[in-house]
Coordinates of C-alpha atoms in Angstrom, one line a residue:
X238 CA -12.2 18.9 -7.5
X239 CA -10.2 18.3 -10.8
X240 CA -13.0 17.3 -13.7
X241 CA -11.0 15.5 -16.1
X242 CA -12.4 14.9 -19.9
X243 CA -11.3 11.9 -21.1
X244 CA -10.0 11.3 -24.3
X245 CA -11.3 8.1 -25.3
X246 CA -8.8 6.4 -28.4
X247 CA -8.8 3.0 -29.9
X248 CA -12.2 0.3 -28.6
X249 CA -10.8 -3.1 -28.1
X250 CA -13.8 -4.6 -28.5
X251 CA -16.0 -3.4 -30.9
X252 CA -19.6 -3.3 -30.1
X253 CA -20.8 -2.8 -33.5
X254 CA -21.6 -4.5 -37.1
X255 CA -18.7 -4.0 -39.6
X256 CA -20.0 -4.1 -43.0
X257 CA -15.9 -4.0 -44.1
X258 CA -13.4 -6.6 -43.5
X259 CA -10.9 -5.9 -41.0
X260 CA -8.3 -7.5 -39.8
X261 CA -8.2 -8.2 -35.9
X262 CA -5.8 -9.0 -33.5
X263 CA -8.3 -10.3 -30.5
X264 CA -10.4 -13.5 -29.5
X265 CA -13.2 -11.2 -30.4
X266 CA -15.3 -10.4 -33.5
X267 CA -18.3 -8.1 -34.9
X268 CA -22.0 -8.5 -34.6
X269 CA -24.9 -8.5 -32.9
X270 CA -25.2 -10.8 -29.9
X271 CA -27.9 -11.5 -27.8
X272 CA -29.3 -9.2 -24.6
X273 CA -28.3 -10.0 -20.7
X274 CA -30.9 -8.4 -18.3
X275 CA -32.9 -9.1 -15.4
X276 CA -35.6 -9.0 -17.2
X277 CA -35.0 -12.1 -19.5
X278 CA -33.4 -15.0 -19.3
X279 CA -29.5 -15.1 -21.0
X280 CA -29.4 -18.9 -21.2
X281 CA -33.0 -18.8 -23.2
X282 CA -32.9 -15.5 -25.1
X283 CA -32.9 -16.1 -29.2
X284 CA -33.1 -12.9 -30.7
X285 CA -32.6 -9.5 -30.0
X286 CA -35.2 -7.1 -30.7
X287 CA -35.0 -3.4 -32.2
X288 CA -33.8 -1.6 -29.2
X289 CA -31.0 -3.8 -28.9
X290 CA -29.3 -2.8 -32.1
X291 CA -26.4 -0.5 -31.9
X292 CA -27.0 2.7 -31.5
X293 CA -24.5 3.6 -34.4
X294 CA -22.4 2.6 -37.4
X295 CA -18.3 2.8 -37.9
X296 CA -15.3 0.8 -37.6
X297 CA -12.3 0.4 -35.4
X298 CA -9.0 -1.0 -34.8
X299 CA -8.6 -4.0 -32.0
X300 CA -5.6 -3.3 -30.0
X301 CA -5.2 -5.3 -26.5
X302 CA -2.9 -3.2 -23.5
X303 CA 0.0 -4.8 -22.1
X304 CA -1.0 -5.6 -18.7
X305 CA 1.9 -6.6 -16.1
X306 CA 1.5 -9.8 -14.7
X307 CA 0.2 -10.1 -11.2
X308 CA 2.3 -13.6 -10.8
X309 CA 5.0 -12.7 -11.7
X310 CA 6.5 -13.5 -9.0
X311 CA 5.6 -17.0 -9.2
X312 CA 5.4 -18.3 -12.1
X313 CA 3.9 -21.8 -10.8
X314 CA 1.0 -20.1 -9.6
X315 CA 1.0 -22.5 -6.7
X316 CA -1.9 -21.3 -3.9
X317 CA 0.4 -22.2 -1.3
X318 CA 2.4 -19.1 -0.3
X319 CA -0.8 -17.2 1.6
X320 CA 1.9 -14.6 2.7
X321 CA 3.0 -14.0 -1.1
X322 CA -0.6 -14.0 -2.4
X323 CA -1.6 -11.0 0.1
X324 CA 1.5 -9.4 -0.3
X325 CA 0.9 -9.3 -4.4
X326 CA -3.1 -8.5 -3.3
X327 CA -1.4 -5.2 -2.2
X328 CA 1.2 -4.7 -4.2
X329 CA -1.5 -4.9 -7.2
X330 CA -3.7 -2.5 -5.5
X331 CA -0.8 0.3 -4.7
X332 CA 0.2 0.1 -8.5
X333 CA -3.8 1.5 -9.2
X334 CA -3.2 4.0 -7.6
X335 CA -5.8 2.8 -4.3
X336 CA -8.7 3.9 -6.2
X337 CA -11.5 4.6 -3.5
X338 CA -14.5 6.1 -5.7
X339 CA -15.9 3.2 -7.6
X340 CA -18.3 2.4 -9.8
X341 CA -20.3 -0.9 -9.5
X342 CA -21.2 -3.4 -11.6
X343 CA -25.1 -3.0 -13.3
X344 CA -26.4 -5.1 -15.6
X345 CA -27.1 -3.2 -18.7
X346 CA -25.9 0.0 -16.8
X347 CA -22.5 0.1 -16.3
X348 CA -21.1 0.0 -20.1
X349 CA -17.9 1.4 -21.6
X350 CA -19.6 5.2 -22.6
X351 CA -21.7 5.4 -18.8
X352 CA -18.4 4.2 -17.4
X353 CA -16.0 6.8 -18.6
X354 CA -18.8 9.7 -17.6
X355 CA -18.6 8.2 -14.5
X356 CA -14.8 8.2 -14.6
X357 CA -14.6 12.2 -15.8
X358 CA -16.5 13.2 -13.0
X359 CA -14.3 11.9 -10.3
X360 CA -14.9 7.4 -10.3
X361 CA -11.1 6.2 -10.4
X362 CA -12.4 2.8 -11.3
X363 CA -15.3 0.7 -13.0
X364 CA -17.0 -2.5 -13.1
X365 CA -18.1 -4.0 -16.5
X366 CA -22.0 -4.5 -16.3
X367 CA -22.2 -8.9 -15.1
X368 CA -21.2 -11.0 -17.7
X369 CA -22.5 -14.1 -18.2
X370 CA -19.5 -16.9 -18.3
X371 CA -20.9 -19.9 -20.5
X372 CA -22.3 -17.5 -23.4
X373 CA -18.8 -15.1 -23.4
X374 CA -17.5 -18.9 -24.4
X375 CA -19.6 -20.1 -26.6
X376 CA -21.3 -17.0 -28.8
X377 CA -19.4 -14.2 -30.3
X378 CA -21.9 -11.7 -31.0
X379 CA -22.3 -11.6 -27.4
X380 CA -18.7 -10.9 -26.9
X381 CA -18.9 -8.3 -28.6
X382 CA -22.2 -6.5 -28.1
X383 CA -21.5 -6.9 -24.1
X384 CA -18.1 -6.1 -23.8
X385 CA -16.3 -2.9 -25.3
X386 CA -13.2 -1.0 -23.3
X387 CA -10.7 1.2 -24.4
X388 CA -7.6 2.7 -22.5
X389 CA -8.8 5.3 -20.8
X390 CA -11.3 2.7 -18.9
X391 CA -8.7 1.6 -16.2
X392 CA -8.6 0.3 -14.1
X393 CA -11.2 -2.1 -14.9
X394 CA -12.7 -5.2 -13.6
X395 CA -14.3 -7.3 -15.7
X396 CA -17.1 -9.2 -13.8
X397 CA -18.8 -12.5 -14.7
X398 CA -21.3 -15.1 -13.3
X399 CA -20.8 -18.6 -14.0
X400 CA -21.0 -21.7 -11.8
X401 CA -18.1 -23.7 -13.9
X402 CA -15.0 -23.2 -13.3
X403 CA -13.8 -24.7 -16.8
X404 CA -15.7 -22.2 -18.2
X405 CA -15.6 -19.5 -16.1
X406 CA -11.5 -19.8 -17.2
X407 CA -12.6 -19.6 -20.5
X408 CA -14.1 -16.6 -20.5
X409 CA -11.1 -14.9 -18.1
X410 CA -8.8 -16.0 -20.2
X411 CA -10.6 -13.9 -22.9
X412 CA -10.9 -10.8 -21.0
X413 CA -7.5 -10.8 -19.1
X414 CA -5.1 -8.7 -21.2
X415 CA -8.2 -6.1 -20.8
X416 CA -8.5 -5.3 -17.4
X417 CA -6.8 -5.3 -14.1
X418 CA -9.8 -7.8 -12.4
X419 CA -11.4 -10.7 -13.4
X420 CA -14.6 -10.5 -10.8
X421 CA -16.8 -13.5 -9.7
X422 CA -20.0 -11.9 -9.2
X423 CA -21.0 -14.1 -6.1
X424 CA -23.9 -11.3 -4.8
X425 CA -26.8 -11.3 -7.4
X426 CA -30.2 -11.9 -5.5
X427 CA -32.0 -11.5 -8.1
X428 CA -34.9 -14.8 -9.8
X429 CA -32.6 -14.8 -12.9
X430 CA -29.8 -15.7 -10.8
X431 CA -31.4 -18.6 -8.9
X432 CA -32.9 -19.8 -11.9
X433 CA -29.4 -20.1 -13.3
X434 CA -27.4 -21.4 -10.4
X435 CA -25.0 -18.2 -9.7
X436 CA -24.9 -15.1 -7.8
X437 CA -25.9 -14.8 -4.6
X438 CA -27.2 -18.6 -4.8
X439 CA -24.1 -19.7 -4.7
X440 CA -23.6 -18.8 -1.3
X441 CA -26.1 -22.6 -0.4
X442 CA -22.5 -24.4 -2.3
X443 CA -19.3 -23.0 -0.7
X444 CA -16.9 -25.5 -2.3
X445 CA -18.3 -24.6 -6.0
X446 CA -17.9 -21.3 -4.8
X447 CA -14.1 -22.1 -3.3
X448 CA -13.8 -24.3 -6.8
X449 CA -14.3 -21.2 -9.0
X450 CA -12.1 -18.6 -7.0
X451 CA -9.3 -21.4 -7.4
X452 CA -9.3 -21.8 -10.8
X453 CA -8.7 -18.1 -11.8
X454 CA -6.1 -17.8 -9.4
X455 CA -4.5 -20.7 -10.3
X456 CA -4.3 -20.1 -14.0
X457 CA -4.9 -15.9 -14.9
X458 CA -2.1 -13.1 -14.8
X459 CA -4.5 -10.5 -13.5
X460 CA -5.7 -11.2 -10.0
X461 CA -9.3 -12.5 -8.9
X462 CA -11.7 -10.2 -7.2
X463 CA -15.4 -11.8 -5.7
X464 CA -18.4 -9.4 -5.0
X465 CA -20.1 -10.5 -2.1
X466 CA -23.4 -10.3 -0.2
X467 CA -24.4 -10.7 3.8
X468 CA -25.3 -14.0 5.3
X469 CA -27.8 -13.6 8.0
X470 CA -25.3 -14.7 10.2
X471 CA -22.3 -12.5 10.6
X472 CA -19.9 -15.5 11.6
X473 CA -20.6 -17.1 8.4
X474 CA -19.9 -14.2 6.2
X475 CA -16.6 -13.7 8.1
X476 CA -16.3 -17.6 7.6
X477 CA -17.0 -17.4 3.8
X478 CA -14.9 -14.4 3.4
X479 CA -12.0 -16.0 4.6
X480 CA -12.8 -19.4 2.3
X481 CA -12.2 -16.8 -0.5
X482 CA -8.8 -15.3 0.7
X483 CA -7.4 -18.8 1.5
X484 CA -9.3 -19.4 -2.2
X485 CA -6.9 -17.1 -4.3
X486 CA -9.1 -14.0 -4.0
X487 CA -7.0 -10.5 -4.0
X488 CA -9.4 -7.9 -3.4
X489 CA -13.4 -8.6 -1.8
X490 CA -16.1 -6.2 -2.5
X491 CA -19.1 -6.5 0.2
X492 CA -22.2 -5.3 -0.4
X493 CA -24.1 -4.9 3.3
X494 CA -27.1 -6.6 2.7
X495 CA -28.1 -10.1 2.3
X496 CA -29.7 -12.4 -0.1
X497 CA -33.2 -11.0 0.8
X498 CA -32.9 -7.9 1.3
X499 CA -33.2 -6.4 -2.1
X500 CA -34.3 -3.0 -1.8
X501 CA -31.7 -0.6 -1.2
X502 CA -34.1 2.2 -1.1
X503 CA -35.8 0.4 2.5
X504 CA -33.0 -1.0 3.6
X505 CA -30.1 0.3 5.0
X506 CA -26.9 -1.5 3.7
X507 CA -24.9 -2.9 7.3
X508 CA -21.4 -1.3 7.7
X509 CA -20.6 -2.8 11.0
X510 CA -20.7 -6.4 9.1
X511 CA -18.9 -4.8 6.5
X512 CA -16.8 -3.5 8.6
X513 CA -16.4 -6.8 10.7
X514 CA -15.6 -8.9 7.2
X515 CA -12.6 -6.0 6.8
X516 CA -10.6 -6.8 10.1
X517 CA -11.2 -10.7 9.7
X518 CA -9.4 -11.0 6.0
X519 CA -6.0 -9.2 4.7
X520 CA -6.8 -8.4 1.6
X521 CA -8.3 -5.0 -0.1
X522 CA -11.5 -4.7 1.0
X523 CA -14.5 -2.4 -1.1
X524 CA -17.7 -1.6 0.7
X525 CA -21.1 -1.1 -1.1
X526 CA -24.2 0.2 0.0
X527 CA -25.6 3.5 1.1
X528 CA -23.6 6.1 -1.0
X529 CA -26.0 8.7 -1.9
X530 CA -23.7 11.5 -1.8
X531 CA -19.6 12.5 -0.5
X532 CA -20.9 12.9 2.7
X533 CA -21.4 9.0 3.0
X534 CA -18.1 7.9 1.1
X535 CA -16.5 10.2 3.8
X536 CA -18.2 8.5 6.8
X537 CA -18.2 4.9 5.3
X538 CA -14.5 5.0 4.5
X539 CA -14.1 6.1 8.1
X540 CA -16.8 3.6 9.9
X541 CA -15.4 0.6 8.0
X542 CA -11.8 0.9 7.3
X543 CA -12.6 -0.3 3.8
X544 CA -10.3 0.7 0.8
X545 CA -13.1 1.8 -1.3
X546 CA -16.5 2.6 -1.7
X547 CA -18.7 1.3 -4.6
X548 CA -22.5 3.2 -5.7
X549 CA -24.9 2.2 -8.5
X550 CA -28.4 3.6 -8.4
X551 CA -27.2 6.9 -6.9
X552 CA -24.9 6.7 -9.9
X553 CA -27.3 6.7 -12.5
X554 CA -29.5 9.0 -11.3
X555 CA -26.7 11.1 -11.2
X556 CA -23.3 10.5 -12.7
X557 CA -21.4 13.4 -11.0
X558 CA -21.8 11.8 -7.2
X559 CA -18.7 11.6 -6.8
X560 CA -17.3 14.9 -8.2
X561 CA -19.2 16.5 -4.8
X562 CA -22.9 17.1 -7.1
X563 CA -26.2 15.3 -5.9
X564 CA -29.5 15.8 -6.4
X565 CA -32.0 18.2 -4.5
X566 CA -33.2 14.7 -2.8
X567 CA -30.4 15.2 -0.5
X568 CA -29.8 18.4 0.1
X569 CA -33.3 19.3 1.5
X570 CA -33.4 19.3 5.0
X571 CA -29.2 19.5 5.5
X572 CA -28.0 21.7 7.9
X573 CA -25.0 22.9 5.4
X574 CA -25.1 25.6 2.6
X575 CA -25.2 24.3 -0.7
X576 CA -25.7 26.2 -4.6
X577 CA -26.4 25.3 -7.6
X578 CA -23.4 23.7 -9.1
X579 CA -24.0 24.9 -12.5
X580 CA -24.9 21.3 -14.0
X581 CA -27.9 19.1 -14.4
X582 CA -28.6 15.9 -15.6
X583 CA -29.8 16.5 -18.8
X584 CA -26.3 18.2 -19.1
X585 CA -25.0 14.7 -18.3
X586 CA -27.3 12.9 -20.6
X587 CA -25.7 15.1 -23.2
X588 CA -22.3 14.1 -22.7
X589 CA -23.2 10.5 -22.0
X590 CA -24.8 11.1 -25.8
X591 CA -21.5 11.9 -27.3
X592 CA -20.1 9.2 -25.4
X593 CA -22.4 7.1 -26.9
X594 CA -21.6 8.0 -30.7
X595 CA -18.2 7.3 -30.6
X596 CA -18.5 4.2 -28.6
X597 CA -21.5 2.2 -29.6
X598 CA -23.9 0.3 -27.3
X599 CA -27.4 -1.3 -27.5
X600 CA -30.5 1.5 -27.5
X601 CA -31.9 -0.6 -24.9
X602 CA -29.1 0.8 -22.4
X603 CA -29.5 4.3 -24.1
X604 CA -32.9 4.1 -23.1
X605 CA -32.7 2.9 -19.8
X606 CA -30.0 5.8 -18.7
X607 CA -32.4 8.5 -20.0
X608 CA -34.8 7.0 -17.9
X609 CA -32.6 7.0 -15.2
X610 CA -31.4 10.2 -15.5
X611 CA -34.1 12.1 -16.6
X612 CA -36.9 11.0 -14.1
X613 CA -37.4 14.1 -11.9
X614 CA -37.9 15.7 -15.2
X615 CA -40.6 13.5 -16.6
X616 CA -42.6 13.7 -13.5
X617 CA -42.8 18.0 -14.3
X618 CA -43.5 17.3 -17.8
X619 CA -44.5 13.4 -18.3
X620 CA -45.8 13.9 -21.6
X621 CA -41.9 14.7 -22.6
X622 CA -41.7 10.8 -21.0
X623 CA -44.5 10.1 -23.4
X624 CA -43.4 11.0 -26.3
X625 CA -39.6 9.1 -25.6
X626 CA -41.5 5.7 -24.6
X627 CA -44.2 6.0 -27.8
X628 CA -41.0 5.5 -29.9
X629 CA -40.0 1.8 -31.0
X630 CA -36.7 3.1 -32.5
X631 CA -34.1 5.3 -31.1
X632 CA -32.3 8.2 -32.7
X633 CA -29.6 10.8 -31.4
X634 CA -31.4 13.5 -33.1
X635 CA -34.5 12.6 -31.2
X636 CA -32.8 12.1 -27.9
X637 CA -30.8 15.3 -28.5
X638 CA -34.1 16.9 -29.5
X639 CA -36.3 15.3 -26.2
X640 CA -33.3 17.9 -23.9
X641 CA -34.0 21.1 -26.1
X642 CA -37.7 20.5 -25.2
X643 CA -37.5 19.8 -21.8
X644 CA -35.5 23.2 -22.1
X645 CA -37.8 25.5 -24.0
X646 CA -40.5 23.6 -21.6
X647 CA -38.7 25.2 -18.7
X648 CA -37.7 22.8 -16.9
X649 CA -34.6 22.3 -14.8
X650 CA -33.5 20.5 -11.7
X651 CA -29.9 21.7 -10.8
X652 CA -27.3 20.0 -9.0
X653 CA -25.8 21.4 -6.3
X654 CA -22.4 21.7 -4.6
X655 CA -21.6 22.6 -1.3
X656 CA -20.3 26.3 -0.4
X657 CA -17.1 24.6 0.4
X658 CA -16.7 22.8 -2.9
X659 CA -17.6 25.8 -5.0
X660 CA -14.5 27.5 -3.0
X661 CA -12.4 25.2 -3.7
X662 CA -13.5 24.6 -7.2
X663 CA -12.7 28.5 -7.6
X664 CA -8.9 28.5 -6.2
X665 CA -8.1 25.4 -8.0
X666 CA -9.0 27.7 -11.1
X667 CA -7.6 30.4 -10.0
X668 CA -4.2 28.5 -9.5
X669 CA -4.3 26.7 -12.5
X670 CA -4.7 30.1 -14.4
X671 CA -1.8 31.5 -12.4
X672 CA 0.8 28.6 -13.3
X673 CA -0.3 28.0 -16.6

């Protein structure tokens, strides 16, 4: 188990008011934009409230990667040549280096600083939180607010909803010298979603959804990836996943549950349809659902034949997952040894603090990862919980302070590591010392 620290360098996007001119170099510009979240609707939000100003001040350079094109070897960018497509699907994937440990896209979860915690505990790729395609176009401050990166976050898809494919190109085209995806988020079940005519509802209009995978392909450098959910039917979903391969899509993400079924905590994501959607197409397939711990990756990897695994919630409960930590949820009642790994979450929530100072985001996401992160505490000492939700503004010193009291309060939830780990952990040490 290698933890690597990354050294985060120049944003691309900045996420944050300049009160300076600067001169930039990218589609994008500075200020505050308006909120995405399940909560409220993005096509009828007007104005953000406090906790979704930045959580700090500064200024940075905009500096976009050079990103080799993925049709390059056909420059017409015709969709006939399947053979070609799938060949480039792979030959894409084997330049990232086959990244199996993945994190998924969350809305208001899954930004740049949460993303590259993620990544130094063992995720060798990311998902942007879901974008939403006609508001990218059309308003700048929520460019800006909702997107940041910089070039330590690869590789990187970059996911949207939308249910225009003039406009959905817009957006991709603004995004694709940034990442190494443009995803079609084609799996939201959630009211916002069906209100707005994309997600998972787009699964009742196949040729929009065939419409939309065509025009990226047709017209981006990067490849397209679609994240998908189950129809009730397994035929159809092999169906529909094979409409997207013939579509233009290089690499399908599956999560194993259908339109209805929204609670991943009842029920159980299906890997055998997963599974069966991964010997129908030839393209890179990503599985999602159930990954609580290494233990599943392991067996889902094997039961599926899938490329890579994605996780969310078990994520941001606990960032580590897949550097071989999880919770004491899931080692009660296991027949192996385990220890205490030497880390906890508020450890984590300390380091996704730094994170967060160099690389600005809304408080609203600040506070939603303590949350998340911190719940086990809260129930031990709720008035700790209290005290964070009786503040209408957010400060780092506060936040930092909230851990020290939890700390002098006693309280402490390890993570643990298997007995094997911890070994290995120890030689790799040991070795590195030796060579060094």
């Amino acid at each position: 188990m290698n933890l690597k620290t990354p050294t985060p360098s120049l944003l691309f996007f900045s996420s944050f008011p300049r009160s300076r001119t600067t001169s930039l170099h990218s589609p994008m510009a500075s200020t505050l934009a308006l909120p995405l979240s399940h909560s409220s609707d993005p096509t009828t939000s007007s104005s953000a409230d406090l906790d979704d100003l930045v959580c700090c001040d500064g200024q940075k350079r905009v500096q976009p990667l050079e990103t080799p094109s993925f049709c390059s070897e056909s420059p017409s960018r015709s969709l006939n040549g399947v053979e070609s497509r799938i060949e480039r699907a792979w030959d894409h994937w084997k330049r990232l280096g086959r990244p199996k440990l993945i994190v998924a896209p969350m809305v208001d979860n899954s930004e740049l600083p949460f993303r590259l915690l993620c990544r130094k505990y063992g995720a060798e790729a990311a998902y942007t939180p879901m974008l939403h395609s006609r508001i990218f176009t059309e308003t700048e401050k929520y460019r800006n607010l909702e997107f940041t990166t910089c070039k330590e976050d690869r590789p990187l898809f970059v996911q949207f909803c939308a249910n225009d494919p003039d406009i959905l190109l817009e957006a991709a085209k603004r995004v694709e010298p940034y990442c190494d995806y443009v995803d079609i988020n084609l799996g939201c079940p959630q009211r916002i979603a069906k209100r707005g005519n994309y997600g998972a509802f787009l699964m009742d209009n196949l040729p929009l959804v065939k419409s939309l995978v065509e025009k990226l392909a047709l017209n981006l450098e990067v490849p397209v990836s679609c994240k998908i959910r189950l129809f009730p039917n397994l035929q159809d979903t092999i169906n529909y996943a094979r409409m997207l391969e013939e579509a233009g899509c290089s690499l399908l993400a599956v999560h194993g549950r259908t339109r209805d079924e929204k609670d991943g905590r009842k029920i159980r994501a299906n890997w055998s349809s997963i599974k069966a959607v991964k010997e129908s197409v030839r393209i890179p397939v990503l599985a999602n659902g159930n990954i609580r711990h290494m233990d599943d990756v392991h067996r889902c990897l094997a039961e599926t034949g899938v490329e890579g695994v994605l996780s969310a919630e078990t994520l941001l409960e606990n960032p580590a997952v897949f550097a071989g930590y999880r919770t004491a949820e899931w080692v009660a009642g296991s027949e192996e040894s385990f220890v205490d790994g030497k880390l906890d979450q508020a450890d984590l929530l300390v380091e996704y603090l730094q994170l967060c100072e160099q690389y600005p985001v809304p408080w609203r996401m600040i506070r939603a990862h303590v949350h998340k992160m911190l719940g086990e505490w809260f129930r031990i000492q709720p008035q700790v919980r209290e005290d964070l939700n009786a503040q209408s503004t957010l400060t780092f010193e506060f936040l930092y302070g909230l851990v020290d009291q939890l700390r002098e309060l006693g309280v402490r939830i390890p993570l643990y590591l298997k007995d094997d780990d911890v070994a290995e952990v120890s030689t790799a040490d040991s070795l590195d010392t030796s060579t060094s």
